[in-house]
XYZ file of C-alpha atoms in Angstrom:
560
model
C -52.989 -0.023 135.515
C -49.782 1.779 136.075
C -49.820 4.349 138.825
C -47.510 7.411 138.601
C -46.367 8.664 141.843
C -44.103 11.580 142.779
C -43.257 14.882 141.024
C -42.542 14.585 137.268
C -41.666 18.288 136.808
C -38.288 18.008 138.371
C -37.045 15.291 135.931
C -38.414 17.275 133.005
C -36.627 20.425 134.174
C -33.516 18.477 134.699
C -33.664 17.280 131.085
C -34.387 20.768 129.692
C -31.552 22.427 131.548
C -28.797 21.399 129.038
C -31.033 22.520 126.165
C -31.590 25.984 127.685
C -27.945 26.225 128.326
C -27.140 25.603 124.687
C -29.707 28.200 123.527
C -28.440 30.777 125.985
C -24.943 30.251 124.702
C -26.235 30.624 121.076
C -28.033 33.767 122.139
C -24.876 35.232 123.617
C -22.799 34.194 120.556
C -25.235 36.225 118.425
C -24.825 39.160 120.766
C -21.077 38.792 120.649
C -21.104 38.671 116.800
C -23.077 41.814 116.550
C -20.743 43.626 119.017
C -17.638 42.296 117.270
C -18.864 43.261 113.809
C -19.650 46.785 114.973
C -16.265 47.055 116.459
C -14.564 45.775 113.317
C -16.428 48.327 111.196
C -15.096 51.144 113.361
C -11.473 49.932 112.979
C -9.185 51.383 110.230
C -9.256 49.387 107.048
C -11.299 48.559 104.024
C -14.821 49.405 105.006
C -16.643 48.407 101.796
C -15.598 44.741 102.086
C -16.407 44.578 105.755
C -19.968 46.116 105.546
C -20.977 44.433 102.349
C -19.819 40.968 103.467
C -21.249 41.221 106.996
C -24.245 43.344 106.333
C -26.411 40.583 104.944
C -25.715 38.549 108.121
C -27.072 41.412 110.155
C -30.170 41.580 108.145
C -30.557 37.803 108.520
C -30.302 38.205 112.337
C -32.951 40.886 112.082
C -35.449 38.109 111.429
C -34.475 36.277 114.655
C -37.467 35.005 116.751
C -35.840 36.591 119.883
C -37.089 40.230 119.887
C -34.182 41.386 121.995
C -31.770 40.153 119.365
C -33.735 41.866 116.668
C -33.673 45.129 118.599
C -29.939 44.894 119.046
C -29.391 43.998 115.354
C -31.494 46.892 114.043
C -29.515 49.177 116.356
C -26.328 47.889 114.828
C -27.666 48.201 111.339
C -28.745 51.817 111.990
C -25.287 52.671 113.322
C -23.710 51.415 110.031
C -26.358 53.212 107.943
C -25.387 56.470 109.465
C -21.739 55.868 108.618
C -21.355 53.974 105.385
C -23.705 55.424 102.795
C -20.825 55.817 100.333
C -19.677 52.101 100.440
C -22.715 50.074 101.539
C -24.593 48.492 98.714
C -28.127 48.269 99.917
C -30.867 47.739 97.283
C -34.562 48.680 97.163
C -35.637 45.269 98.140
C -34.194 45.831 101.620
C -36.233 48.946 101.971
C -39.348 47.010 100.863
C -38.599 44.344 103.511
C -38.078 46.961 106.162
C -41.375 48.664 105.304
C -43.196 45.350 105.520
C -41.548 44.578 108.869
C -42.779 47.967 110.257
C -46.303 47.219 108.968
C -46.296 43.707 110.619
C -45.074 45.044 114.038
C -47.580 47.970 113.861
C -50.495 45.613 112.898
C -49.603 43.376 115.885
C -49.432 46.350 118.282
C -52.638 47.908 117.066
C -54.478 44.533 117.308
C -53.294 43.964 120.908
C -53.380 47.638 122.059
C -52.055 47.541 125.584
C -51.080 43.826 125.496
C -48.657 43.818 122.608
C -45.632 41.573 122.713
C -42.769 42.643 124.989
C -40.166 44.569 123.109
C -42.419 45.432 120.131
C -42.292 49.119 120.876
C -38.470 49.224 121.051
C -38.254 47.012 118.019
C -40.568 49.280 116.102
C -38.612 52.363 117.074
C -35.319 50.761 115.933
C -36.822 49.712 112.612
C -38.203 53.257 112.165
C -34.770 54.821 112.881
C -33.155 52.460 110.306
C -35.813 53.349 107.653
C -35.572 57.099 108.289
C -31.766 57.118 108.095
C -31.820 55.010 104.822
C -34.545 57.279 103.414
C -32.007 60.127 103.841
C -29.603 58.319 101.500
C -29.725 60.082 98.205
C -30.412 56.810 96.282
C -33.641 56.286 98.295
C -34.519 59.992 98.937
C -34.834 60.667 95.236
C -36.024 57.433 93.751
C -37.782 55.174 96.303
C -41.229 54.376 95.168
C -43.826 56.207 97.088
C -45.903 53.046 97.665
C -43.043 51.825 99.912
C -42.978 55.089 101.730
C -46.792 54.937 102.146
C -46.459 51.520 103.872
C -44.041 53.124 106.417
C -46.243 56.136 106.985
C -49.370 53.961 107.299
C -47.580 51.834 109.970
C -46.669 54.978 111.855
C -50.236 56.288 111.678
C -51.579 53.055 113.083
C -49.252 53.288 116.090
C -50.930 56.542 116.970
C -53.712 54.369 118.490
C -51.281 52.476 120.641
C -51.444 53.804 124.218
C -47.812 54.528 124.733
C -46.610 58.226 124.749
C -43.000 57.463 123.933
C -44.167 55.400 120.844
C -46.579 58.151 119.674
C -43.930 60.747 119.979
C -41.608 58.577 117.899
C -44.030 57.897 115.139
C -45.090 61.548 114.879
C -41.343 62.343 114.451
C -41.233 59.661 111.682
C -44.181 61.126 109.856
C -42.499 64.539 110.010
C -39.310 63.125 108.516
C -41.176 61.671 105.553
C -43.243 64.772 104.677
C -40.250 67.099 105.216
C -37.942 65.039 102.984
C -40.415 64.757 99.989
C -43.115 67.350 99.532
C -45.158 65.170 97.187
C -46.063 62.974 100.153
C -48.097 65.735 101.662
C -50.478 65.469 98.769
C -50.408 61.669 98.199
C -50.797 60.561 101.736
C -53.676 61.422 103.985
C -51.892 63.758 106.307
C -55.122 65.360 107.354
C -56.425 62.355 109.277
C -52.994 61.944 110.947
C -52.889 65.645 111.861
C -56.381 65.523 113.376
C -55.535 62.556 115.375
C -52.329 63.963 116.645
C -53.928 67.240 117.536
C -56.404 65.408 119.798
C -53.712 63.622 121.690
C -51.336 66.641 122.404
C -53.321 67.875 125.384
C -52.950 64.694 127.256
C -49.453 63.796 125.889
C -47.228 66.885 126.008
C -44.257 64.840 124.825
C -45.791 64.817 121.298
C -45.705 68.739 121.184
C -42.263 69.216 119.551
C -42.584 66.672 116.771
C -46.355 67.370 116.295
C -45.657 71.135 115.667
C -43.002 70.171 113.028
C -45.308 67.709 111.388
C -48.047 70.205 111.255
C -45.869 72.754 109.626
C -44.992 70.554 106.748
C -48.437 68.932 106.412
C -50.331 72.279 106.016
C -50.290 72.139 102.119
C -52.096 68.801 102.380
C -54.785 69.943 104.821
C -57.953 71.354 103.325
C -60.425 71.349 106.225
C -61.119 74.878 107.500
C -61.978 73.553 110.822
C -58.732 71.684 111.274
C -56.730 74.676 109.900
C -58.410 76.987 112.440
C -57.870 74.503 115.247
C -54.162 74.217 114.346
C -53.802 78.038 114.322
C -55.614 78.296 117.680
C -53.293 75.769 119.213
C -50.128 77.447 117.734
C -51.342 80.841 118.955
C -51.992 79.665 122.466
C -48.517 78.223 122.532
C -47.080 81.392 121.198
C -48.396 83.614 123.873
C -47.511 81.085 126.629
C -43.889 80.541 125.606
C -40.954 82.398 127.051
C -39.222 83.570 123.861
C -35.879 83.837 125.682
C -35.907 80.355 127.230
C -38.137 77.954 125.136
C -36.096 78.546 122.002
C -36.876 75.330 120.088
C -40.496 75.383 121.066
C -40.982 78.930 120.007
C -39.256 78.280 116.697
C -41.538 75.237 115.917
C -44.493 77.259 116.901
C -43.549 80.217 114.672
C -42.868 77.923 111.761
C -46.347 76.391 112.058
C -47.942 79.921 112.153
C -45.796 80.992 109.227
C -47.009 77.872 107.217
C -50.698 78.568 107.983
C -50.353 82.271 107.320
C -48.809 81.575 103.919
C -51.810 79.497 102.725
C -54.585 80.275 104.919
C -54.173 83.895 105.954
C -57.982 84.322 106.651
C -57.731 81.714 109.424
C -55.136 83.735 111.361
C -56.135 86.304 113.922
C -53.514 88.078 115.952
C -53.957 90.169 119.049
C -51.784 92.577 121.014
C -50.182 89.834 122.955
C -49.193 87.832 119.924
C -47.765 90.903 118.219
C -45.721 91.589 121.397
C -44.240 88.068 121.278
C -43.436 88.404 117.578
C -41.698 91.739 118.087
C -39.673 90.253 121.086
C -38.562 87.415 118.731
C -37.745 89.940 115.985
C -35.501 91.789 118.485
C -33.494 88.717 119.287
C -29.780 88.437 118.339
C -28.799 87.219 114.888
C -27.793 83.821 116.352
C -31.321 83.199 117.702
C -33.158 80.679 115.508
C -36.591 82.361 116.116
C -35.443 85.714 114.626
C -35.860 84.935 110.937
C -39.130 83.075 111.339
C -40.621 85.874 113.362
C -39.481 88.453 110.719
C -40.990 86.226 108.005
C -44.341 86.359 109.814
C -44.155 90.120 110.394
C -43.339 90.577 106.711
C -46.419 88.632 105.687
C -48.553 90.578 108.150
C -47.215 93.890 107.086
C -48.036 93.191 103.458
C -51.812 93.171 103.997
C -52.686 94.104 107.649
C -52.572 97.758 108.651
C -52.809 96.841 112.384
C -49.418 95.110 112.103
C -47.811 98.205 110.523
C -49.288 100.498 113.211
C -48.166 98.241 115.936
C -44.596 98.047 114.635
C -44.530 101.797 114.036
C -45.293 102.371 117.727
C -42.349 100.238 118.814
C -39.451 102.314 117.370
C -36.898 100.287 119.335
C -37.870 97.195 117.351
C -37.839 99.026 114.078
C -34.446 100.476 114.799
C -33.029 97.015 115.410
C -34.627 95.889 112.109
C -33.062 98.786 110.270
C -29.675 97.785 111.582
C -30.236 94.269 110.199
C -30.087 95.923 106.767
C -26.402 96.530 107.255
C -25.703 92.823 107.358
C -25.781 92.103 103.566
C -25.320 88.394 103.874
C -27.643 87.709 106.866
C -30.738 85.494 106.397
C -32.859 88.140 108.115
C -32.163 90.759 105.363
C -35.026 89.777 103.013
C -37.894 89.757 105.569
C -36.607 92.908 107.110
C -36.634 94.665 103.761
C -40.254 93.597 103.228
C -41.298 94.931 106.626
C -39.603 98.251 106.193
C -40.813 98.712 102.616
C -44.469 98.056 103.657
C -44.058 100.650 106.449
C -42.779 103.211 104.060
C -45.613 102.358 101.637
C -48.347 102.685 104.366
C -48.324 106.544 104.547
C -46.215 109.587 103.793
C -45.973 110.212 107.583
C -44.512 106.799 108.281
C -42.213 107.017 105.262
C -40.894 110.402 106.387
C -39.881 108.940 109.692
C -38.273 105.874 108.109
C -36.068 107.858 105.770
C -34.638 109.994 108.604
C -32.179 109.038 111.272
C -31.873 106.544 112.900
C -33.478 104.435 110.174
C -32.051 106.045 107.119
C -33.882 103.607 104.783
C -32.922 105.344 101.525
C -29.222 105.006 102.212
C -29.533 101.468 103.441
C -31.776 100.388 100.409
C -29.139 101.868 98.043
C -26.300 99.956 99.748
C -28.367 96.705 99.630
C -29.112 97.283 95.977
C -25.516 98.052 95.034
C -23.792 95.373 97.084
C -26.423 92.697 97.882
C -25.339 89.201 97.088
C -28.760 87.866 96.086
C -30.847 89.293 93.224
C -34.139 88.816 95.003
C -32.856 90.874 97.852
C -31.585 93.597 95.458
C -34.962 93.514 93.785
C -36.795 94.264 97.072
C -34.321 97.052 97.805
C -34.939 98.588 94.406
C -38.712 98.273 94.917
C -38.245 100.022 98.322
C -36.436 103.034 96.691
C -39.356 103.302 94.174
C -42.050 103.075 96.912
C -40.274 106.047 98.642
C -39.566 108.094 95.524
C -42.992 107.766 94.096
C -44.858 109.355 97.025
C -44.013 113.020 96.712
C -41.551 115.487 95.272
C -39.654 115.794 98.544
C -39.085 112.097 98.889
C -38.105 111.713 95.165
C -35.549 114.476 95.619
C -34.037 112.778 98.612
C -33.811 109.482 96.650
C -31.957 111.429 93.934
C -29.682 113.386 96.312
C -28.695 110.402 98.293
C -27.515 108.494 95.259
C -30.419 106.073 95.333
C -31.502 107.018 91.776
C -27.983 106.755 90.415
C -27.642 103.292 92.162
C -30.743 102.145 90.327
C -29.358 103.323 87.055
C -26.016 101.747 87.640
C -27.571 98.317 88.438
C -29.649 98.478 85.233
C -26.474 99.236 83.249
C -24.900 96.118 84.739
C -27.746 93.839 83.664
C -27.347 92.038 80.322
C -30.891 90.815 80.215
C -33.370 93.737 80.042
C -36.189 91.174 80.755
C -34.738 90.186 84.021
C -36.834 90.826 87.212
C -34.161 93.071 88.709
C -33.935 95.263 85.535
C -37.745 95.582 85.423
C -38.015 96.438 89.024
C -35.211 99.023 88.793
C -36.757 100.569 85.692
C -40.235 100.850 87.378
C -38.650 102.444 90.445
C -36.563 104.835 88.400
C -39.527 105.865 86.336
C -41.717 106.292 89.562
C -39.075 108.501 91.177
C -38.338 110.652 88.083
C -42.103 111.238 87.653
C -42.090 113.018 91.026
C -38.954 115.122 90.685
C -39.433 118.913 90.784
C -35.969 120.457 91.001
C -34.474 121.310 87.663
C -30.887 120.422 88.735
C -31.874 116.879 89.420
C -33.550 116.450 85.984
C -30.613 118.114 84.148
C -28.244 115.818 85.907
C -30.030 112.727 84.508
C -29.898 113.965 80.822
C -26.363 112.911 80.361
C -26.745 109.549 82.150
C -26.880 106.323 80.338
C -30.425 105.384 81.169
C -33.041 103.073 79.690
C -35.454 104.394 77.130
C -38.402 104.155 79.506
C -36.692 106.258 82.180
C -35.621 108.747 79.469
C -39.171 109.099 78.193
C -40.339 109.714 81.767
C -37.440 112.242 82.191
C -38.409 114.225 78.981
C -42.164 114.180 80.014
C -41.340 115.421 83.538
C -38.949 118.148 82.317
C -41.715 119.405 79.985
C -44.215 119.492 82.810
C -41.792 121.296 85.176
C -40.756 123.912 82.593
C -44.402 124.551 81.520
C -45.452 124.977 85.165
C -42.359 127.136 85.980
C -41.458 129.289 82.871
C -38.851 131.131 84.881
C -36.769 127.874 84.815
C -36.384 128.116 81.023
C -33.342 130.516 81.023
C -31.493 128.323 83.548
C -32.254 125.327 81.435
C -30.689 126.839 78.322
C -27.696 128.246 80.196
C -26.916 124.829 81.710
C -26.628 123.461 78.173
C -29.649 121.227 78.819
C -31.779 122.353 75.941
C -29.040 121.528 73.383
C -28.614 118.029 75.018
C -32.290 117.505 75.079
C -32.873 118.440 71.435
C -29.888 116.258 70.386
C -31.410 113.229 72.063
C -34.928 114.056 71.040
C -34.088 114.347 67.324
C -32.792 110.783 67.266
C -35.568 109.029 69.159
C -39.212 109.333 68.043
C -40.427 108.205 71.452
C -39.018 111.498 72.836
C -40.284 113.738 70.114
C -43.637 114.895 71.662
C -42.082 115.980 74.913
C -39.116 117.630 73.086
C -41.512 119.641 70.960
C -43.548 120.727 73.964
C -40.290 122.176 75.448
C -39.101 123.713 72.179
C -42.373 125.601 71.766
C -41.552 127.549 74.904
C -38.501 129.168 73.268
C -37.886 131.461 70.220
C -37.251 129.684 67.022
C -33.897 131.237 66.653
C -32.798 129.834 70.011
C -34.130 126.428 69.282
C -32.305 126.357 65.923
C -29.160 127.460 67.579
C -29.324 124.473 69.999
C -30.339 121.977 67.216
C -27.491 119.777 65.977
C -29.422 119.006 62.767
C -29.938 122.745 62.036
C -26.241 123.486 62.489
C -25.381 120.611 60.182
C -27.610 121.906 57.423
C -25.917 125.413 57.793
C -22.531 123.802 57.291
C -23.731 121.829 54.291
C -25.142 125.105 52.741
C -21.866 126.800 53.325
C -20.095 123.881 51.577
C -22.372 124.178 48.588
C -21.773 127.966 48.340
C -18.098 127.515 48.421
C -18.106 124.809 45.705
C -19.850 127.000 43.135
C -16.754 128.595 42.005
C -14.846 125.285 41.457
C -17.469 122.842 40.403
C -21.028 122.070 39.149
C -23.720 123.921 40.924
C -25.538 121.858 43.497
C -29.274 122.296 43.948
C -30.118 124.750 46.700
C -31.831 123.832 49.833
C -33.452 126.207 52.320
C -32.589 125.988 55.973
C -35.610 125.778 58.125
C -36.223 125.645 61.902
C -37.449 122.575 63.780
C -40.966 121.525 62.748
C -43.245 118.746 63.702
C -43.765 116.436 60.643
C -46.951 114.604 59.900
C -45.399 111.290 60.822
C -44.545 112.644 64.303
C -40.794 112.904 63.792
C -38.627 115.928 64.380
C -37.126 117.580 61.324
C -35.446 120.874 60.372
């Protein structure tokens, strides 16, 4: 029997020392290669050859058993992904491999929870960053199969259960990147479960807040649970009233975006109080450069469209409204459209409110007309035209002010400039023009429109309104003739059957002799009769025709 004496560990350690030295040198060589390759890629020269020849070596190193090397490699790959989209030829198989790698690391971390492998969190974060930046490449953003993206999103969702706040914050940010880049993922992936899980964790993990709010905003179209929608709004509302709008700029913008998303699809779940309206107005009074301005205005525009308490609250705060009205002078600003909606809805609310809004310092008629005439976007012009119609349709006084300020002529000019009479802007202008003309009471304003090149619908409304005014005020009839308006009206009415009924209503208020005197067709027949009489002495006798006054034929047309 052989007896072993002494310590055998020391000889074994002595034997392993050279091996460990070799492995350490190999490890350092890999680190040196990664650093050198990155340095070479940043030097002047042919980038395509460098990245396409060396890139596969990096992806090979990304499978190294040493997690630290893999982390360093993915960090290098991500650096190149950000710089060389135009020259680096990466195919879909690489994305599939990365997605599977994410899934493997996530499965390992979920299974071991708090006892996952050292470096796994950092490794997962670096893979995520690479995938996210590759997903932003046009070739993958537009065409990458959703099943591959689902693997990545599923991996991120699994990591929500890993008790590491930094990791959770990172994966929430990744989920937001995916749903914000491709809207279809909101419907095809179970965003509701992820949203519910994230919402539960926010209270204990405040670092999740920023990315969570952004993810919720994009995920709202895929969430159907009324309970979850209500909980999300409650959370956003509490953040809104707690934030300092002048300091927590990014947080307030993310909060407002979430509220806007919920309000757009689930308005019934949103309840606002005096405090939240105050914050919204504070944001709406920010400078043009403040990112929260446009979002707050969008929310106020949505609220003003169907909530009277929002309009009443805004109307009480004239300083806020004055600032909004001044925004209308910035024809290219992103805040122009929501401000238009807010102001139009205030004008629409009541004649009292409208009367205030069209006076100084708001001058909404003038400002609407300028936006309509010079706005750079058709949807903005359309709302401005609608606003003029809202004001002009309320009463005769407002209609007259729209006409006198040039608002009505601006509507007509924009319509003349439209080639397509079926376009939304043409239709809106026509509706507003008709609505304003239908309320005009001053004869001068109506006469001024007779010679304008206006659409048939507005001209029909003009004839109808003129008939109503003359019948209600017979003492206007003499002024109408002396201005030459009767002659103009008959000349237009004789050519257009659509105007005949109103024309006849007006003609019946005058003697036949005066009507015939103003009728171009009657004068033409008189000239023709004179020609026939003068021809009797030099040629065959033409059949005689009688010259009659204007009558209303059975077919509804005007004849003489």
